[in-house]
CSV table of C-alpha atoms in Angstrom, one decimal:
chain,number,residue,atom,x,y,z
A,1,MET,CA,-33.9,-40.9,-42.3
A,2,ALA,CA,-37.4,-42.6,-42.6
A,3,LYS,CA,-36.2,-44.4,-45.8
A,4,ALA,CA,-33.1,-45.6,-44.1
A,5,ILE,CA,-35.1,-46.9,-41.1
A,6,THR,CA,-37.5,-48.6,-43.5
A,7,ARG,CA,-34.6,-50.4,-45.2
A,8,MET,CA,-33.4,-51.7,-41.9
A,9,ILE,CA,-36.9,-52.9,-41.0
A,10,PHE,CA,-37.2,-54.9,-44.1
A,11,TYR,CA,-33.6,-56.2,-43.8
A,12,PHE,CA,-34.6,-57.5,-40.4
A,13,ILE,CA,-37.8,-59.1,-41.7
A,14,TRP,CA,-36.2,-60.9,-44.7
A,15,ASN,CA,-32.6,-61.2,-43.4
A,16,SER,CA,-31.6,-60.0,-46.8
A,17,LYS,CA,-31.4,-57.0,-49.0
A,18,ILE,CA,-33.8,-58.7,-51.4
A,19,ASP,CA,-37.5,-58.2,-50.6
A,20,ARG,CA,-39.6,-61.4,-51.2
A,21,VAL,CA,-42.8,-59.4,-51.3
A,22,LYS,CA,-43.4,-55.8,-52.5
A,23,ARG,CA,-43.3,-53.2,-49.8
A,24,GLU,CA,-46.5,-51.6,-50.7
A,25,VAL,CA,-48.2,-55.0,-50.1
A,26,MET,CA,-46.4,-55.4,-46.7
A,27,PHE,CA,-47.8,-52.0,-45.7
A,28,LYS,CA,-51.4,-53.1,-46.1
A,29,THR,CA,-53.4,-54.5,-43.2
A,30,HIS,CA,-53.7,-58.2,-42.6
A,31,ASP,CA,-57.3,-58.4,-43.8
A,32,LYS,CA,-56.2,-56.8,-47.1
A,33,GLY,CA,-53.3,-59.2,-47.9
A,34,GLY,CA,-50.5,-57.3,-46.1
A,35,LYS,CA,-48.6,-57.7,-42.9
A,36,GLY,CA,-49.3,-54.3,-41.3
A,37,VAL,CA,-45.7,-53.2,-41.4
A,38,PRO,CA,-45.6,-49.5,-40.4
A,39,ASP,CA,-44.9,-47.1,-43.3
A,40,LEU,CA,-42.7,-44.6,-41.5
A,41,THR,CA,-42.6,-42.2,-44.5
A,42,THR,CA,-46.4,-41.9,-44.5
A,43,ILE,CA,-46.6,-41.7,-40.7
A,44,LEU,CA,-44.1,-38.9,-40.5
A,45,ARG,CA,-45.6,-37.0,-43.4
A,46,GLY,CA,-49.0,-37.3,-41.8
A,47,ASP,CA,-47.7,-36.1,-38.4
A,48,TYR,CA,-46.2,-33.1,-40.2
A,49,VAL,CA,-49.5,-32.2,-41.9
A,50,CYS,CA,-51.3,-32.6,-38.6
A,51,HIS,CA,-48.8,-30.3,-37.0
A,52,CYS,CA,-49.4,-27.7,-39.7
A,53,VAL,CA,-53.2,-27.9,-39.3
A,54,ARG,CA,-52.9,-27.7,-35.5
A,55,ASN,CA,-50.7,-24.6,-35.6
A,56,THR,CA,-52.7,-22.7,-38.2
A,57,LEU,CA,-56.4,-23.7,-37.9
A,58,ARG,CA,-56.7,-25.1,-34.3
A,59,SER,CA,-54.3,-23.0,-32.4
A,60,GLU,CA,-55.8,-20.7,-29.7
A,61,ASP,CA,-52.8,-18.5,-29.5
A,62,LYS,CA,-53.2,-16.3,-32.6
A,63,SER,CA,-50.2,-14.1,-31.8
A,64,HIS,CA,-47.7,-17.0,-31.7
A,65,VAL,CA,-44.8,-16.5,-34.2
A,66,GLY,CA,-45.2,-20.1,-35.4
A,67,PHE,CA,-48.9,-19.6,-36.1
A,68,LEU,CA,-48.3,-16.3,-38.0
A,69,MET,CA,-45.5,-17.8,-40.2
A,70,ALA,CA,-47.4,-21.0,-41.0
A,71,ARG,CA,-50.6,-19.1,-41.8
A,72,PHE,CA,-48.7,-16.7,-44.0
A,73,PHE,CA,-47.5,-19.5,-46.2
A,74,LEU,CA,-50.4,-22.0,-45.9
A,75,LEU,CA,-53.4,-19.7,-46.2
A,76,PRO,CA,-53.7,-20.2,-50.0
A,77,THR,CA,-53.7,-24.0,-49.5
A,78,TRP,CA,-56.3,-23.9,-46.7
A,79,ARG,CA,-58.5,-21.5,-48.7
A,80,TRP,CA,-58.3,-23.9,-51.7
A,81,LEU,CA,-59.4,-26.7,-49.4
A,82,GLY,CA,-62.2,-24.6,-47.9
A,83,TRP,CA,-60.7,-24.7,-44.5
A,84,ALA,CA,-60.0,-21.0,-44.1
A,85,GLU,CA,-62.0,-18.0,-45.0
A,86,TRP,CA,-60.7,-15.0,-46.9
A,87,GLU,CA,-59.4,-12.3,-44.7
A,88,SER,CA,-58.1,-9.2,-46.5
A,89,ALA,CA,-56.4,-7.9,-43.4
A,90,VAL,CA,-54.2,-11.1,-43.1
A,91,PRO,CA,-51.1,-11.1,-45.3
A,92,TYR,CA,-50.2,-14.3,-47.2
A,93,ASN,CA,-47.7,-15.5,-49.8
A,94,TRP,CA,-48.5,-17.3,-53.0
A,95,GLU,CA,-45.0,-18.7,-53.3
A,96,THR,CA,-45.3,-21.5,-50.8
A,97,PRO,CA,-42.0,-23.1,-49.7
A,98,TRP,CA,-41.3,-26.7,-50.6
A,99,PHE,CA,-41.7,-28.0,-47.1
A,100,TYR,CA,-45.2,-26.5,-46.9
A,101,LYS,CA,-46.1,-27.7,-50.4
A,102,GLU,CA,-45.6,-31.2,-49.0
A,103,ALA,CA,-48.7,-30.7,-46.9
A,104,GLU,CA,-50.8,-30.1,-50.0
A,105,LYS,CA,-49.1,-33.0,-51.8
A,106,PHE,CA,-49.9,-35.4,-49.0
A,107,ILE,CA,-53.5,-34.4,-48.8
A,108,LYS,CA,-54.0,-34.9,-52.6
A,109,GLU,CA,-52.0,-38.1,-52.7
A,110,HIS,CA,-54.1,-39.9,-50.0
A,111,GLY,CA,-57.5,-38.4,-50.9
A,112,LEU,CA,-58.0,-36.6,-47.6
A,113,LEU,CA,-59.7,-33.5,-49.1
A,114,ALA,CA,-62.9,-34.2,-47.3
A,115,THR,CA,-61.3,-34.6,-43.9
A,116,ALA,CA,-62.3,-31.7,-41.6
A,117,PRO,CA,-59.5,-29.8,-39.7
A,118,THR,CA,-60.9,-31.1,-36.4
A,119,GLN,CA,-60.2,-34.7,-37.5
A,120,TRP,CA,-56.5,-34.1,-38.4
A,121,THR,CA,-54.9,-36.2,-35.7
A,122,PRO,CA,-52.2,-38.8,-36.4
A,123,ASN,CA,-54.4,-41.8,-35.4
A,124,ILE,CA,-57.5,-40.7,-37.4
A,125,VAL,CA,-55.4,-39.9,-40.5
A,126,GLN,CA,-53.7,-43.3,-40.5
A,127,ARG,CA,-57.0,-45.1,-40.1
A,128,GLN,CA,-58.4,-43.2,-43.0
A,129,ILE,CA,-55.4,-44.0,-45.2
A,130,HIS,CA,-55.6,-47.7,-44.3
A,131,ALA,CA,-59.4,-47.7,-44.9
A,132,SER,CA,-58.8,-46.4,-48.5
A,133,ASP,CA,-56.4,-49.3,-49.3
A,134,VAL,CA,-57.7,-52.0,-51.7
A,135,SER,CA,-57.2,-55.7,-51.0
A,136,LYS,CA,-54.3,-57.5,-52.7
A,137,LEU,CA,-55.8,-59.4,-55.6
A,138,ILE,CA,-54.9,-63.1,-56.0
A,139,GLY,CA,-54.5,-64.1,-59.6
A,140,ALA,CA,-57.8,-64.3,-61.4
A,141,LEU,CA,-59.9,-64.6,-58.3
A,142,PRO,CA,-62.7,-62.0,-57.8
A,143,SER,CA,-62.0,-59.4,-55.2
A,144,ALA,CA,-64.7,-60.8,-52.9
A,145,THR,CA,-63.1,-64.2,-53.1
A,146,ALA,CA,-59.7,-62.7,-52.4
A,147,ASP,CA,-61.1,-61.0,-49.2
A,148,HIS,CA,-62.3,-64.4,-48.1
A,149,VAL,CA,-58.9,-66.0,-48.8
A,150,TRP,CA,-57.2,-63.3,-46.7
A,151,GLY,CA,-59.7,-64.0,-44.0
A,152,ASN,CA,-58.7,-67.7,-44.1
A,153,VAL,CA,-55.0,-66.8,-43.9
A,154,THR,CA,-55.3,-64.5,-41.0
A,155,SER,CA,-57.7,-66.6,-39.0
A,156,MET,CA,-57.0,-66.5,-35.2
A,157,ARG,CA,-57.4,-70.3,-35.2
A,158,ARG,CA,-53.9,-70.7,-36.7
A,159,THR,CA,-50.5,-70.1,-35.1
A,160,ASN,CA,-48.3,-67.4,-36.5
A,161,HIS,CA,-46.0,-69.9,-38.1
A,162,TYR,CA,-48.8,-71.4,-40.3
A,163,LYS,CA,-50.2,-68.0,-41.0
A,164,ASP,CA,-46.9,-66.9,-42.4
A,165,ILE,CA,-46.5,-70.0,-44.5
A,166,ALA,CA,-50.0,-69.6,-46.0
A,167,TRP,CA,-49.5,-65.9,-46.6
A,168,ILE,CA,-46.1,-66.0,-48.2
A,169,ALA,CA,-47.1,-69.0,-50.3
A,170,ILE,CA,-50.0,-67.0,-51.8
A,171,GLN,CA,-47.7,-64.0,-52.3
A,172,GLY,CA,-45.2,-66.1,-54.1
A,173,GLY,CA,-42.3,-65.3,-51.8
A,174,LEU,CA,-41.2,-68.8,-50.6
A,175,PRO,CA,-37.5,-69.3,-51.5
A,176,VAL,CA,-38.2,-72.3,-53.8
A,177,ARG,CA,-35.8,-73.0,-56.6
A,178,ALA,CA,-37.8,-71.2,-59.3
A,179,PHE,CA,-37.8,-68.1,-57.0
A,180,THR,CA,-34.1,-68.2,-56.3
A,181,HIS,CA,-33.2,-69.1,-59.9
A,182,ALA,CA,-35.1,-66.1,-61.2
A,183,ARG,CA,-32.9,-63.9,-59.0
A,184,GLY,CA,-29.6,-65.5,-59.9
A,185,LEU,CA,-29.2,-67.3,-56.6
A,186,ASN,CA,-29.5,-70.9,-57.9
A,187,ARG,CA,-28.2,-72.8,-60.9
A,188,TYR,CA,-31.2,-75.0,-61.2
A,189,LYS,CA,-35.0,-74.5,-61.0
A,190,SER,CA,-36.1,-78.1,-61.1
A,191,CYS,CA,-37.7,-79.8,-58.1
A,192,ARG,CA,-35.3,-81.1,-55.5
A,193,ARG,CA,-37.3,-84.4,-55.1
A,194,GLY,CA,-36.5,-85.6,-58.6
A,195,CYS,CA,-39.4,-84.1,-60.6
A,196,THR,CA,-38.6,-82.6,-64.0
A,197,ALA,CA,-41.0,-79.7,-63.4
A,198,ASP,CA,-39.9,-76.3,-62.0
A,199,GLU,CA,-40.0,-76.1,-58.2
A,200,THR,CA,-42.6,-73.4,-57.8
A,201,THR,CA,-44.9,-72.9,-54.8
A,202,TYR,CA,-47.8,-74.4,-56.7
A,203,HIS,CA,-45.6,-77.4,-57.6
A,204,LEU,CA,-44.3,-77.9,-54.0
A,205,PHE,CA,-47.7,-78.0,-52.4
A,206,TRP,CA,-49.8,-79.6,-55.1
A,207,GLU,CA,-48.1,-81.0,-58.3
A,208,CYS,CA,-45.2,-82.7,-56.7
A,209,THR,CA,-45.5,-86.5,-56.3
A,210,HIS,CA,-44.5,-86.3,-52.7
A,211,ALA,CA,-47.3,-83.7,-52.0
A,212,GLN,CA,-49.9,-86.0,-53.7
A,213,TYR,CA,-48.6,-89.0,-51.7
A,214,LEU,CA,-48.9,-87.1,-48.5
A,215,LEU,CA,-52.4,-85.9,-49.4
A,216,LYS,CA,-53.4,-89.5,-50.2
A,217,ALA,CA,-52.0,-90.6,-46.8
A,218,LEU,CA,-54.2,-87.9,-45.1
A,219,SER,CA,-57.3,-89.0,-47.1
A,220,MET,CA,-58.9,-90.6,-44.0
A,221,GLU,CA,-58.4,-87.4,-42.0
A,222,PHE,CA,-60.1,-85.4,-44.8
A,223,GLY,CA,-62.8,-88.0,-45.4
A,224,ALA,CA,-64.0,-87.6,-41.9
A,225,ARG,CA,-64.9,-84.0,-42.7
A,226,ILE,CA,-65.5,-83.5,-46.4
A,227,PRO,CA,-65.1,-85.8,-49.5
A,228,THR,CA,-61.5,-86.1,-50.7
A,229,SER,CA,-62.7,-85.2,-54.2
A,230,CYS,CA,-63.3,-81.6,-52.8
A,231,ILE,CA,-59.5,-81.3,-52.0
A,232,THR,CA,-58.3,-79.2,-55.0
A,233,ALA,CA,-55.3,-77.0,-55.7
A,234,ASP,CA,-57.4,-74.0,-54.5
A,235,SER,CA,-58.2,-75.8,-51.3
A,236,VAL,CA,-54.5,-76.3,-50.6
A,237,MET,CA,-53.4,-72.9,-51.6
A,238,TYR,CA,-56.3,-70.7,-50.6
A,239,GLY,CA,-58.6,-72.7,-48.4
A,240,LEU,CA,-61.4,-72.7,-51.0
A,241,PHE,CA,-63.5,-75.9,-51.1
A,242,PRO,CA,-66.1,-76.6,-53.8
A,243,GLY,CA,-69.6,-77.5,-52.6
A,244,SER,CA,-71.4,-76.7,-49.4
A,245,HIS,CA,-70.0,-78.0,-46.1
A,246,ARG,CA,-70.3,-77.3,-42.4
A,247,LEU,CA,-68.2,-74.4,-41.2
A,248,GLY,CA,-66.5,-76.6,-38.6
A,249,ASP,CA,-65.5,-79.1,-41.2
A,250,LEU,CA,-64.0,-76.4,-43.5
A,251,LEU,CA,-62.0,-74.9,-40.6
A,252,GLY,CA,-60.7,-78.4,-39.7
A,253,CYS,CA,-59.7,-79.2,-43.2
A,254,TRP,CA,-58.0,-75.8,-43.7
A,255,ARG,CA,-56.1,-76.3,-40.4
A,256,LEU,CA,-55.0,-79.7,-41.5
A,257,LEU,CA,-53.8,-78.3,-44.9
A,258,CYS,CA,-51.8,-75.6,-43.2
A,259,CYS,CA,-50.0,-78.3,-41.2
A,260,PHE,CA,-49.6,-80.3,-44.4
A,261,LYS,CA,-47.9,-77.3,-46.1
A,262,GLY,CA,-45.7,-76.7,-43.0
A,263,VAL,CA,-44.5,-80.3,-43.1
A,264,LEU,CA,-43.7,-80.2,-46.8
A,265,LEU,CA,-41.8,-76.9,-46.5
A,266,PHE,CA,-39.9,-78.2,-43.4
A,267,PHE,CA,-38.6,-81.3,-45.1
A,268,ARG,CA,-37.9,-79.5,-48.3
A,269,ASN,CA,-35.7,-77.1,-46.3
A,270,CYS,CA,-34.0,-80.1,-44.7
A,271,LEU,CA,-32.9,-81.1,-48.2
A,272,VAL,CA,-31.6,-77.6,-48.8
A,273,VAL,CA,-29.5,-77.7,-45.6
A,274,GLY,CA,-28.2,-81.2,-46.5
A,275,LYS,CA,-27.2,-79.9,-49.9
A,276,LYS,CA,-25.3,-77.0,-48.5
A,277,LYS,CA,-23.3,-79.3,-46.3
A,278,THR,CA,-22.2,-81.3,-49.4
A,279,PRO,CA,-19.3,-79.6,-51.2
A,280,THR,CA,-19.8,-81.4,-54.5
A,281,LEU,CA,-23.0,-82.1,-56.6
A,282,ALA,CA,-24.6,-85.2,-55.4
A,283,GLU,CA,-25.1,-88.0,-57.9
A,284,ASP,CA,-28.9,-88.2,-57.3
A,285,ASP,CA,-29.3,-84.4,-57.6
A,286,PRO,CA,-31.8,-83.7,-60.5
A,287,GLN,CA,-30.2,-82.1,-63.5
A,288,PRO,CA,-31.9,-79.2,-65.1
A,289,PRO,CA,-34.3,-80.1,-67.9
A,290,ALA,CA,-32.9,-79.8,-71.4
């Protein structure tokens, strides 16, 4: 059931059965390169283990049937974790049923061996699981630099629209021609604006002649904050600027670059919509390179 609901969630997000970004990345928190999508399978499994711990180790009613049954099957696991002491007068079973083995599997899988029984509540367990996640690496950038980039992307100074564009551009999930061609959804992968290069995210926002033309037109806006020579591909994609500059200038340039990417993507999508309305191949449509 949880997997079916998860499929519906991602179908709602992408409006397609094809995920543009891996789900394990989407489950990460925003500061680690994800989108904070709830992992229902992990949440329900964690709630089940918390229920087992509450019934066997934290229950005050020791004569309850549920307590006796759960303790009968889970006592070997709790003893292995050091959560329960040996009691020769208490019967137990070494053949643990599969649904109780899931508790041990969950604890090992998420490295929760050091979590005390008193801390086994759903909220605490989920926080510990997210705390153990590692940040999504970005190409060859060091992990510390990747953390800084994700901080730029999730800055509260941006609207959600520009946050999403910056995030999915780094993840490589924009539906550019190279992306759709690799999935068999497009015949061509060359740039729609007449370039012979493949239309990748990097090409759309940096290599394309239209991107360079727009950056040149914005040189006065950038020049008022930082030298235009400091605007590099890493600046456009990640918000990384060489040299030392004032924080306010960096934030202003990154905000302007987010708007720049939004404009390029909007008018690129306008070309896509116009192409869809044309039943035949336009004469000026770029042919695939030989």
